[in-house]
Tab-separated table of C-alpha atoms in Angstrom:
chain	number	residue	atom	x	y	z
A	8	UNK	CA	-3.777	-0.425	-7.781
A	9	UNK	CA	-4.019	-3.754	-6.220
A	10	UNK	CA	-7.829	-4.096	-7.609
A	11	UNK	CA	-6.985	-2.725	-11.200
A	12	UNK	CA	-4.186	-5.613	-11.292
A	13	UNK	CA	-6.561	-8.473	-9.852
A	14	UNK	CA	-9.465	-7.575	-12.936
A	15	UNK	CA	-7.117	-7.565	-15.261
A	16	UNK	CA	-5.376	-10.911	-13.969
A	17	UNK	CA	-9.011	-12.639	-13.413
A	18	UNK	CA	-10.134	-15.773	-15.921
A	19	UNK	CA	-12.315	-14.889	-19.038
A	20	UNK	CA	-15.035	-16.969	-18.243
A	21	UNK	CA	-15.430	-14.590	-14.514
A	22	UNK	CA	-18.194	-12.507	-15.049
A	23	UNK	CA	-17.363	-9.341	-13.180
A	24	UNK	CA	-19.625	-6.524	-11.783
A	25	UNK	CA	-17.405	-3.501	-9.972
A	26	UNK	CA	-18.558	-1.211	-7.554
A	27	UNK	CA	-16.298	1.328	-7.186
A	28	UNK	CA	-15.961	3.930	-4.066
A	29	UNK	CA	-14.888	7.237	-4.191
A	30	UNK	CA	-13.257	6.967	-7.955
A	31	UNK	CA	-11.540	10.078	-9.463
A	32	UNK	CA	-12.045	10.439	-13.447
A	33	UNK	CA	-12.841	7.836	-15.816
A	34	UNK	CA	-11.631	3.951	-14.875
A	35	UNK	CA	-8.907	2.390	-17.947
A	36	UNK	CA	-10.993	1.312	-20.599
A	37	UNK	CA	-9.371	-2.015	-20.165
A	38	UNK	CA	-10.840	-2.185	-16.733
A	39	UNK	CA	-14.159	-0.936	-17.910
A	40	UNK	CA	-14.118	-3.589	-20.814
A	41	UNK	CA	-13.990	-6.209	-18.429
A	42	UNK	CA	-16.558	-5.902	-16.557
A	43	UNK	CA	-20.344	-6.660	-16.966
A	44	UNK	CA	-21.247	-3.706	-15.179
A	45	UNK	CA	-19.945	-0.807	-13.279
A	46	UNK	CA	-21.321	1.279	-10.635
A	47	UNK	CA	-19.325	4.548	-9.573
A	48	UNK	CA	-19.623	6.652	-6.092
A	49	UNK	CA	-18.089	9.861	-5.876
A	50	UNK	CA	-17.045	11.112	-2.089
A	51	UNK	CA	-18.270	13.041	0.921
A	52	UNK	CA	-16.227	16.302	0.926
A	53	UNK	CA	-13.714	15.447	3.239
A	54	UNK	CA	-14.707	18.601	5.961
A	55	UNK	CA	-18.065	16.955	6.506
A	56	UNK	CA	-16.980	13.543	6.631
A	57	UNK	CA	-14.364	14.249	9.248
A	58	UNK	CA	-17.099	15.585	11.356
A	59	UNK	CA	-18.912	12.503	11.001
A	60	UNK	CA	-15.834	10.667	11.878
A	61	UNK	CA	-15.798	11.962	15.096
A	62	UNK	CA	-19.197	10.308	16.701
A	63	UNK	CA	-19.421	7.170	14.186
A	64	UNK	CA	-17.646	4.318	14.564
A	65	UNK	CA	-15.906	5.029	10.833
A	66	UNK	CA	-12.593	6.025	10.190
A	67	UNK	CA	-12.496	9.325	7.491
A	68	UNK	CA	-12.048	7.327	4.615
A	69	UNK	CA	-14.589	5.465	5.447
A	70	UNK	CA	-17.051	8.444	5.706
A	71	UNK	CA	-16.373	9.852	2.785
A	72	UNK	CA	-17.203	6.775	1.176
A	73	UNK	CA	-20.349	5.992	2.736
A	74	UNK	CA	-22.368	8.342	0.530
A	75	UNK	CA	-26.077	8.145	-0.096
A	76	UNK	CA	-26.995	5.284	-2.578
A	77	UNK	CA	-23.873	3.041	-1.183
A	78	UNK	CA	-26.371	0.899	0.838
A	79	UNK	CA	-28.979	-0.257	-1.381
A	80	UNK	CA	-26.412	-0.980	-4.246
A	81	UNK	CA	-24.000	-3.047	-2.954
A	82	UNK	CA	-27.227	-4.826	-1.628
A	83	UNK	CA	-28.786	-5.474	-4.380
A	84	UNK	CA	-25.613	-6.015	-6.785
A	85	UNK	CA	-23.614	-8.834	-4.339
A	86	UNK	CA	-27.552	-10.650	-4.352
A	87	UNK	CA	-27.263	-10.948	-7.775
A	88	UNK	CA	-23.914	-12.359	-7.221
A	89	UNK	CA	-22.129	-15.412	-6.484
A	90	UNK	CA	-19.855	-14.177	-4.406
A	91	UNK	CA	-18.593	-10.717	-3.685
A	92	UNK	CA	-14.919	-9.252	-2.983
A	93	UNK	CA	-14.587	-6.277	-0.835
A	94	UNK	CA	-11.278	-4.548	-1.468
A	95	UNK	CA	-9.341	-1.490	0.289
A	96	UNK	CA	-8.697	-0.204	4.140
A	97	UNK	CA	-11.958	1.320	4.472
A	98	UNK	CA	-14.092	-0.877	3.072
A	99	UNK	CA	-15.432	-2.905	6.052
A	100	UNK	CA	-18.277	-0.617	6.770
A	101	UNK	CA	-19.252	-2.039	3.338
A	102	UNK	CA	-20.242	-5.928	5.152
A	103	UNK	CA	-23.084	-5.491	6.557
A	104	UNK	CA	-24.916	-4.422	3.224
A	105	UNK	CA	-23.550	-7.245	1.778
A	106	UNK	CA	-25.498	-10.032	1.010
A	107	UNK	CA	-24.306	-13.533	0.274
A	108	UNK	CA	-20.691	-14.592	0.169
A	109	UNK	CA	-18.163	-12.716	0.874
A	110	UNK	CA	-14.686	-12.212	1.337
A	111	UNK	CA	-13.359	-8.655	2.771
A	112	UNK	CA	-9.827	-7.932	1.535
A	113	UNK	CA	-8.533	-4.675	4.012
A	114	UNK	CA	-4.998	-4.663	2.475
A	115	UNK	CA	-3.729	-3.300	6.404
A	116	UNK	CA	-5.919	-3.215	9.533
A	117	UNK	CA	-7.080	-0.187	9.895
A	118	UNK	CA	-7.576	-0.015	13.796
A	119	UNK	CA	-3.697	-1.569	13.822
A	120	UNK	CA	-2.889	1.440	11.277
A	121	UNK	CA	-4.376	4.056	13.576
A	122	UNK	CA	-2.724	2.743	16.488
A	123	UNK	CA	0.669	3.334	14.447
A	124	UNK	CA	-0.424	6.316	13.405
A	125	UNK	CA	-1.267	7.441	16.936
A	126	UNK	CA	2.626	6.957	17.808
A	127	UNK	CA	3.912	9.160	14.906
A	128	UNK	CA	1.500	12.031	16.650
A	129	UNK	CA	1.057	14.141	19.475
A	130	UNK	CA	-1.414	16.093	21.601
A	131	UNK	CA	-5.168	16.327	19.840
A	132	UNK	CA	-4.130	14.399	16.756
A	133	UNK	CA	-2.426	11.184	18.936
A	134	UNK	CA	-5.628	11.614	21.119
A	135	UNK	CA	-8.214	11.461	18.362
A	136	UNK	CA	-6.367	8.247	16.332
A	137	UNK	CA	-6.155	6.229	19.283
A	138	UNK	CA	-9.784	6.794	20.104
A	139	UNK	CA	-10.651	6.187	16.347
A	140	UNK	CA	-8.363	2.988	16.595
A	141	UNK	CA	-10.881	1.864	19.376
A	142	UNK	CA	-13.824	2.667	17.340
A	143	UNK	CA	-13.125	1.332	14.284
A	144	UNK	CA	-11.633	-2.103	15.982
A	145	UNK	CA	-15.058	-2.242	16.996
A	146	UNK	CA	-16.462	-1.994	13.703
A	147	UNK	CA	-13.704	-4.472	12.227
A	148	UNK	CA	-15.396	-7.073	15.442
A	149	UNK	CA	-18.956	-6.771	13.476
A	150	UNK	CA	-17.665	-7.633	10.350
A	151	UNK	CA	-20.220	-10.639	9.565
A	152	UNK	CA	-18.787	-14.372	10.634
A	153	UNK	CA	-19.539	-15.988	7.339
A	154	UNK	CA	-16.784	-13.028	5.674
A	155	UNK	CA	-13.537	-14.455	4.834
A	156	UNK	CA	-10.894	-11.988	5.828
A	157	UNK	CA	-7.936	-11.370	4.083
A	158	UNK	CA	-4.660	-8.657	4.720
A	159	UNK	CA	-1.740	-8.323	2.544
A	160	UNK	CA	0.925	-9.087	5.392
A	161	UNK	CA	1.604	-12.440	7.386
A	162	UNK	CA	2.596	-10.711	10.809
A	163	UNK	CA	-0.299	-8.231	10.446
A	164	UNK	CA	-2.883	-11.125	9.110
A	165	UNK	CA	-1.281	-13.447	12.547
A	166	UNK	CA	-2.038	-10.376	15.138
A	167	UNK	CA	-5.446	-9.259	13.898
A	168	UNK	CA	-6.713	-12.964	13.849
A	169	UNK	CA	-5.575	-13.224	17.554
A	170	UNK	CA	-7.345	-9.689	18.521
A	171	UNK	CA	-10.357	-10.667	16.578
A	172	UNK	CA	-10.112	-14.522	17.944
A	173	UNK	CA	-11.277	-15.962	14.100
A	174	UNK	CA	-9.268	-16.666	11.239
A	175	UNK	CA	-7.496	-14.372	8.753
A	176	UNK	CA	-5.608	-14.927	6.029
A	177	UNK	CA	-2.523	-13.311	4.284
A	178	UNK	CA	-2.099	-12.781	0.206
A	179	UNK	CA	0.990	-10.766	-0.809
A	180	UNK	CA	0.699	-8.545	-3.434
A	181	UNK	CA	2.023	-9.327	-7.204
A	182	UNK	CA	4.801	-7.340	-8.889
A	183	UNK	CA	4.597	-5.568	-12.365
A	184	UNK	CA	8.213	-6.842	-13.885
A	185	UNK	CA	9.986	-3.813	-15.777
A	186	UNK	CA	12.392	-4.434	-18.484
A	187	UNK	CA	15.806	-5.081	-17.077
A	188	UNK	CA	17.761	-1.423	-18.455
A	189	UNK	CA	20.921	-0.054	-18.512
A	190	UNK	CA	20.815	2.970	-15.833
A	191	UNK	CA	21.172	6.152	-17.969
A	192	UNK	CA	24.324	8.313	-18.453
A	193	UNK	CA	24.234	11.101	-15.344
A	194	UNK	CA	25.443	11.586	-11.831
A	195	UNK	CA	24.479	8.351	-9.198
A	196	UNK	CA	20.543	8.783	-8.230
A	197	UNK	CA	19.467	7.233	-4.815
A	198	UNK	CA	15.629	6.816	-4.752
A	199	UNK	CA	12.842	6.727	-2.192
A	200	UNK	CA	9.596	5.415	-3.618
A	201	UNK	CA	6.102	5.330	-1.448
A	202	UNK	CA	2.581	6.759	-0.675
A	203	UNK	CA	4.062	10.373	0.859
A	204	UNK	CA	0.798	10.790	2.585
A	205	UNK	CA	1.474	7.898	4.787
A	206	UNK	CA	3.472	9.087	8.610
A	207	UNK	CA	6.028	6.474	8.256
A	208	UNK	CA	6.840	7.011	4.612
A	209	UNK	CA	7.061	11.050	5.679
A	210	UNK	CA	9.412	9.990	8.428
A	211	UNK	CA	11.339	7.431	5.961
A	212	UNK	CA	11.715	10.328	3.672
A	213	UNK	CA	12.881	12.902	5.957
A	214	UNK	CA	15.480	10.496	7.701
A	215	UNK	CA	16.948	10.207	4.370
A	216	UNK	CA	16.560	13.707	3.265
A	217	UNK	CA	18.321	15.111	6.516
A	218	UNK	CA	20.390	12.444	7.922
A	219	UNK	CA	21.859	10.003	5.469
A	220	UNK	CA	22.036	12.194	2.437
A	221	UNK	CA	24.538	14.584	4.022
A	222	UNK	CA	26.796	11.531	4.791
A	223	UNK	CA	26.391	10.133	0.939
A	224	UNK	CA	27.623	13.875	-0.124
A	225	UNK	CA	30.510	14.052	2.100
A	226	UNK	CA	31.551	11.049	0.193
A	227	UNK	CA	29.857	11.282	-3.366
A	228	UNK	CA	28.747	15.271	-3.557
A	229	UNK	CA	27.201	14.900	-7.217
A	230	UNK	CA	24.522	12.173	-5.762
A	231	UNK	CA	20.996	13.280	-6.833
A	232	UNK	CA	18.170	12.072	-4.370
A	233	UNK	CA	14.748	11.429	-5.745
A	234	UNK	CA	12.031	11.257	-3.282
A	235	UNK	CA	8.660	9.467	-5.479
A	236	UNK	CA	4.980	9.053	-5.050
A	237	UNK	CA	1.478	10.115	-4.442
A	238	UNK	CA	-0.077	12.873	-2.343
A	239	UNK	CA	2.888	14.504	-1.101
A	240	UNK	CA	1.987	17.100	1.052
A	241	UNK	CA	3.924	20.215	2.925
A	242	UNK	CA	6.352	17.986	5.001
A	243	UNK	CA	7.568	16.265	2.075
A	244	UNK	CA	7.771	19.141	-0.495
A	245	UNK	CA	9.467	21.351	2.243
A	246	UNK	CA	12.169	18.678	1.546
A	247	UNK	CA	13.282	19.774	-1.594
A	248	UNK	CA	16.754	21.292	-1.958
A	249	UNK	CA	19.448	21.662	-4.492
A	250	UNK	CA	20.207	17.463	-5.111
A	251	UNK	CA	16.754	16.559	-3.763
A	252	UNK	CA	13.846	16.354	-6.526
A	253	UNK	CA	10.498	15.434	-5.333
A	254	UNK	CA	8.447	13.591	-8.203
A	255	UNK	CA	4.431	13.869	-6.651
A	256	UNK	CA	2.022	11.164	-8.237
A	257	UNK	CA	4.659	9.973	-10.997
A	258	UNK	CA	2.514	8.002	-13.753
A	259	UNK	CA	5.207	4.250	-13.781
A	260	UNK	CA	7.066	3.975	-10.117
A	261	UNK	CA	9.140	1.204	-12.745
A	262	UNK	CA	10.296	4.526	-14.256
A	263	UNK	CA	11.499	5.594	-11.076
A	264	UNK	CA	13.753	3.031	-10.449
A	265	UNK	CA	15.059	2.121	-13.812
A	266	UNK	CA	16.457	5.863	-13.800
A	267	UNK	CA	18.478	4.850	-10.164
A	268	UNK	CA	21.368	3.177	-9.021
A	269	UNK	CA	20.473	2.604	-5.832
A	270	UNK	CA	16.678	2.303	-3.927
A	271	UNK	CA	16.885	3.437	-0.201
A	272	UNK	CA	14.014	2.343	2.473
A	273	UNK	CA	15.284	3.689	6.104
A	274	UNK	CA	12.005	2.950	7.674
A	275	UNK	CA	11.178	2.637	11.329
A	276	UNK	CA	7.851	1.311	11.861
A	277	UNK	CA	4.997	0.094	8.921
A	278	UNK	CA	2.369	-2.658	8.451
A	279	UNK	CA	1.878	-5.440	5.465
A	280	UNK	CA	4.581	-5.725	2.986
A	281	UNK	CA	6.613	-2.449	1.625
A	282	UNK	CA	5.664	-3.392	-2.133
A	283	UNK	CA	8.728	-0.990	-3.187
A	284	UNK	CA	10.956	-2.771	-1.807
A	285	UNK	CA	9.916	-6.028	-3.837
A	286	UNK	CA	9.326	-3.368	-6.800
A	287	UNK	CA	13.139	-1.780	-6.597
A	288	UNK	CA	14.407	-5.501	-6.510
A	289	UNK	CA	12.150	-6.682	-9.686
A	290	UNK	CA	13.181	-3.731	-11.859
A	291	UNK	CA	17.017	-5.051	-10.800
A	292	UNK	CA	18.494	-2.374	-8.862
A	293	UNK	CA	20.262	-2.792	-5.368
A	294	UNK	CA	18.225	-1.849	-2.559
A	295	UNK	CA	19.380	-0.690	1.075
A	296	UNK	CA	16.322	-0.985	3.414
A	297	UNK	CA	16.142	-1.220	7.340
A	298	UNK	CA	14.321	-4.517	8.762
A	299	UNK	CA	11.382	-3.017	8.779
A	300	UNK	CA	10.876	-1.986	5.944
A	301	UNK	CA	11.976	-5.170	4.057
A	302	UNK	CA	9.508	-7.246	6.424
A	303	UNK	CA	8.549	-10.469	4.891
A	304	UNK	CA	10.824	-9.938	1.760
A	305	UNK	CA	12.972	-13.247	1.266
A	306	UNK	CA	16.920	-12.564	1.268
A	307	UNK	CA	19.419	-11.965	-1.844
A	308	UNK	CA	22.167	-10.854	-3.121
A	309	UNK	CA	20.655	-7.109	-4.164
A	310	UNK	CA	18.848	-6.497	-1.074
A	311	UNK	CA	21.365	-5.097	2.109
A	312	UNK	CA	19.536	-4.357	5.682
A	313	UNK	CA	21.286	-1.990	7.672
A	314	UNK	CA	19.953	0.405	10.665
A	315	UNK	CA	21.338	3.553	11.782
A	316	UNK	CA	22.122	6.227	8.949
A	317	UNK	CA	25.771	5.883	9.076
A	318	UNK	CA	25.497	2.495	8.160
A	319	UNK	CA	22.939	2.896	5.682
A	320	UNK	CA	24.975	5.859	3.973
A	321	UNK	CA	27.844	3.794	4.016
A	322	UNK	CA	26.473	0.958	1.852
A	323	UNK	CA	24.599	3.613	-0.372
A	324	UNK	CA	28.152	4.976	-1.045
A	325	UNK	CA	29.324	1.364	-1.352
A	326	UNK	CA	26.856	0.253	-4.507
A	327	UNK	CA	27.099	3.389	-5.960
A	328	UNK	CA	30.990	3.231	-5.936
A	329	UNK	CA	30.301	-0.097	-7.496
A	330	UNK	CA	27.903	1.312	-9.974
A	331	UNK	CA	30.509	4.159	-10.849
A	332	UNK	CA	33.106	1.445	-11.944
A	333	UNK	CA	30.744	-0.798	-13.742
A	334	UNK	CA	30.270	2.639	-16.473
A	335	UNK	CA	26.588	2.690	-15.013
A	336	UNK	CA	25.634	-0.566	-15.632
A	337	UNK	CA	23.185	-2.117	-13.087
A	338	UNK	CA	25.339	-3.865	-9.966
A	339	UNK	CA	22.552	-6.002	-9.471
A	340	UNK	CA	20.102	-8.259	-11.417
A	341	UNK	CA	16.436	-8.401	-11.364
A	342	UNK	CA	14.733	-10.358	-8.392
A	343	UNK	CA	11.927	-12.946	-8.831
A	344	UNK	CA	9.143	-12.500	-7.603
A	345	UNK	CA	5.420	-13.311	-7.657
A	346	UNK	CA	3.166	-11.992	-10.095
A	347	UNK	CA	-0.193	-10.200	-10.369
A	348	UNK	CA	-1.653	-14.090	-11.611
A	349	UNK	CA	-0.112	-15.856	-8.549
A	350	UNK	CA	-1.678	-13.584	-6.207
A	351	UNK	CA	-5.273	-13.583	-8.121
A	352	UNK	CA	-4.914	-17.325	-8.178
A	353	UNK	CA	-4.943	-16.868	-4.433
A	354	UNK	CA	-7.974	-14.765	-4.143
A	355	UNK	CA	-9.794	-17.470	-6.605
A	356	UNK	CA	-9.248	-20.172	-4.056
A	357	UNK	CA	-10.448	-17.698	-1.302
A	358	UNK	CA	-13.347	-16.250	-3.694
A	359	UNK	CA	-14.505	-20.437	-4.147
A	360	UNK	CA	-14.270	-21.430	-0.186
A	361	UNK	CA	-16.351	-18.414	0.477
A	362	UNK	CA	-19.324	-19.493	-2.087
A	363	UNK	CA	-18.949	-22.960	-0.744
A	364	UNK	CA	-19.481	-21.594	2.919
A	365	UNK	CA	-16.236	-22.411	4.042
A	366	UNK	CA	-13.890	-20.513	6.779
């Protein structure tokens, strides 16, 4: 997503030649258009790469990535390039083939994500994420000095400069801005939007599932909770119940929340910036989020923090009261925030200090 919105946002006059990594399908013929050339790599079947995982310094991803023909390309495509952008948590295997300027974009930190992840498990699994954290901290270290480094959050882009003792820099993602709608006729939807693949977005989803909705019914009973996004798998489907409806891989998240009255975030832990939080506010609907997961969003009117689930329920039932009175028009008003150009703009400047030699 992020790398589909920086092509498209990129100046005419910059030539672009994409290597892409483990693509599904055929890219958007707008992306395709753009560039002067395209290379594609298909995956290591994911059995085979977790094997691999487990005596490489690579985190999964990362192995099934790292497929035969990988090397030699990106070496001979970045030579023939001014400077090349490395994009995506498991691309910093990817540096050391690299050659000339670069800048290495890794969206989280994946050692710093494994080390969550290792909290949200237990026995074998916590075991083998905290010794993959190790490994692939280790691999994050070799990263070449000359590579600009880059993360999508501040507090994330502050703590891995400190463990890696050089400098890294934060660029927050853009926003696609939907059309500002009037919410359709129907009972009050609450909505949970994020990658349902992801432990803190499962544990997000099931705190709202089985702790806050109950209190929202006891006040509202006709609310209709829609859980939203990719890659869903057993612990997230199992969540479905009569006024529960789990959309998996929708095509527009804007869709999502235009068709709401209310976005809900209950999140306990997480890393960068929860982009549907700053979605939910753009398309203009009230959002109730805990402090983590509306970390580094500025303050407003549409955006209310609250903790526990009583409290959360409580100002779910709150806007949607509001909603109910208003004959479903939207309580709140689009948010401002930064677009897709702003943030390419930044990755320009980064993309120039890099081919000047610059850290």
């Amino acid at each position: 997503m992020i790398s589909f919105e920086i092509i498209r946002s990129l100046p005419a006059d910059t030539e672009i030649t994409l290597v892409t990594l483990g693509a599904t399908g055929e890219l958007p013929e707008e992306i395709s258009a753009r560039c002067v050339r395209v290379a594609t790599f298909g995956t290591r079947r994911h059995a085979v790469a977790l094997f691999r995982s487990l005596f490489s310094r690579l985190q999964v991803g990362a192995e099934e990535r790292s497929v035969a023909g990988v090397r030699a390309r990106v070496r001979e495509l970045s030579a023939e390039s001014e400077v090349t952008l490395l994009h995506g948590p498991h691309i910093p295997f990817v540096a050391s083939y690299v050659r000339g300027p670069m800048v290495v974009q890794v969206v989280d930190p994946w050692s710093m994500r494994m080390e969550m992840e290792a909290r949200h498990s237990a026995g074998l699994v916590g075991a083998y994420k905290r010794y993959k954290a190790r490994r692939v901290f280790a691999l994050e270290q070799s990263t070449p000095p000359w590579a600009r480094l880059l993360t999508v959050g501040r507090e994330d882009a502050s703590r891995w400069s400190q463990r890696l003792n050089r400098g890294v820099r934060a660029i927050a993602n853009g926003v696609d801005h939907a059309e500002h709608v009037p919410r359709p006729a129907g009972p009050p939807v609450v909505c949970f939007v994020g990658s349902l693949n992801y432990a803190p977005n499962i544990e997000s989803a099931t705190i709202l599932v089985e702790e806050i909705a109950p209190l929202v019914w006891r006040d509202l009973p006709e609310t209709r909770f829609t859980i939203a996004g990719r890659q869903p798998g057993k612990a997230v489907t199992d969540l479905r119940r009569p006024g529960v409806e789990i959309l998996p891989n929708v095509p527009s998240i804007m869709n999502v929340f235009t068709s709401a009255d209310v976005a809900v975030f209950p999140d306990k832990d997480g890393l960068g910036i929860r982009n549907s939080v700053r979605e939910a506010l753009a398309a203009g609907i009230p959002v109730v989020a805990t402090a983590a997961a509306a970390r580094e969003v500025e303050s407003n009117e549409s955006l209310t923090t609250a903790e526990d689930p009583e409290a959360i329920a409580a100002a779910i039932v709150r806007l949607l009261r509001a909603a109910i009175t208003t004959a479903g028009k939207r309580v709140g008003a689009p948010v401002p925030t930064r677009s897709w150009k702003e943030a390419t703009t930044e990755y320009l400047d980064e993309l120039e200090l890099a081919r000047a030699g610059l850290l």
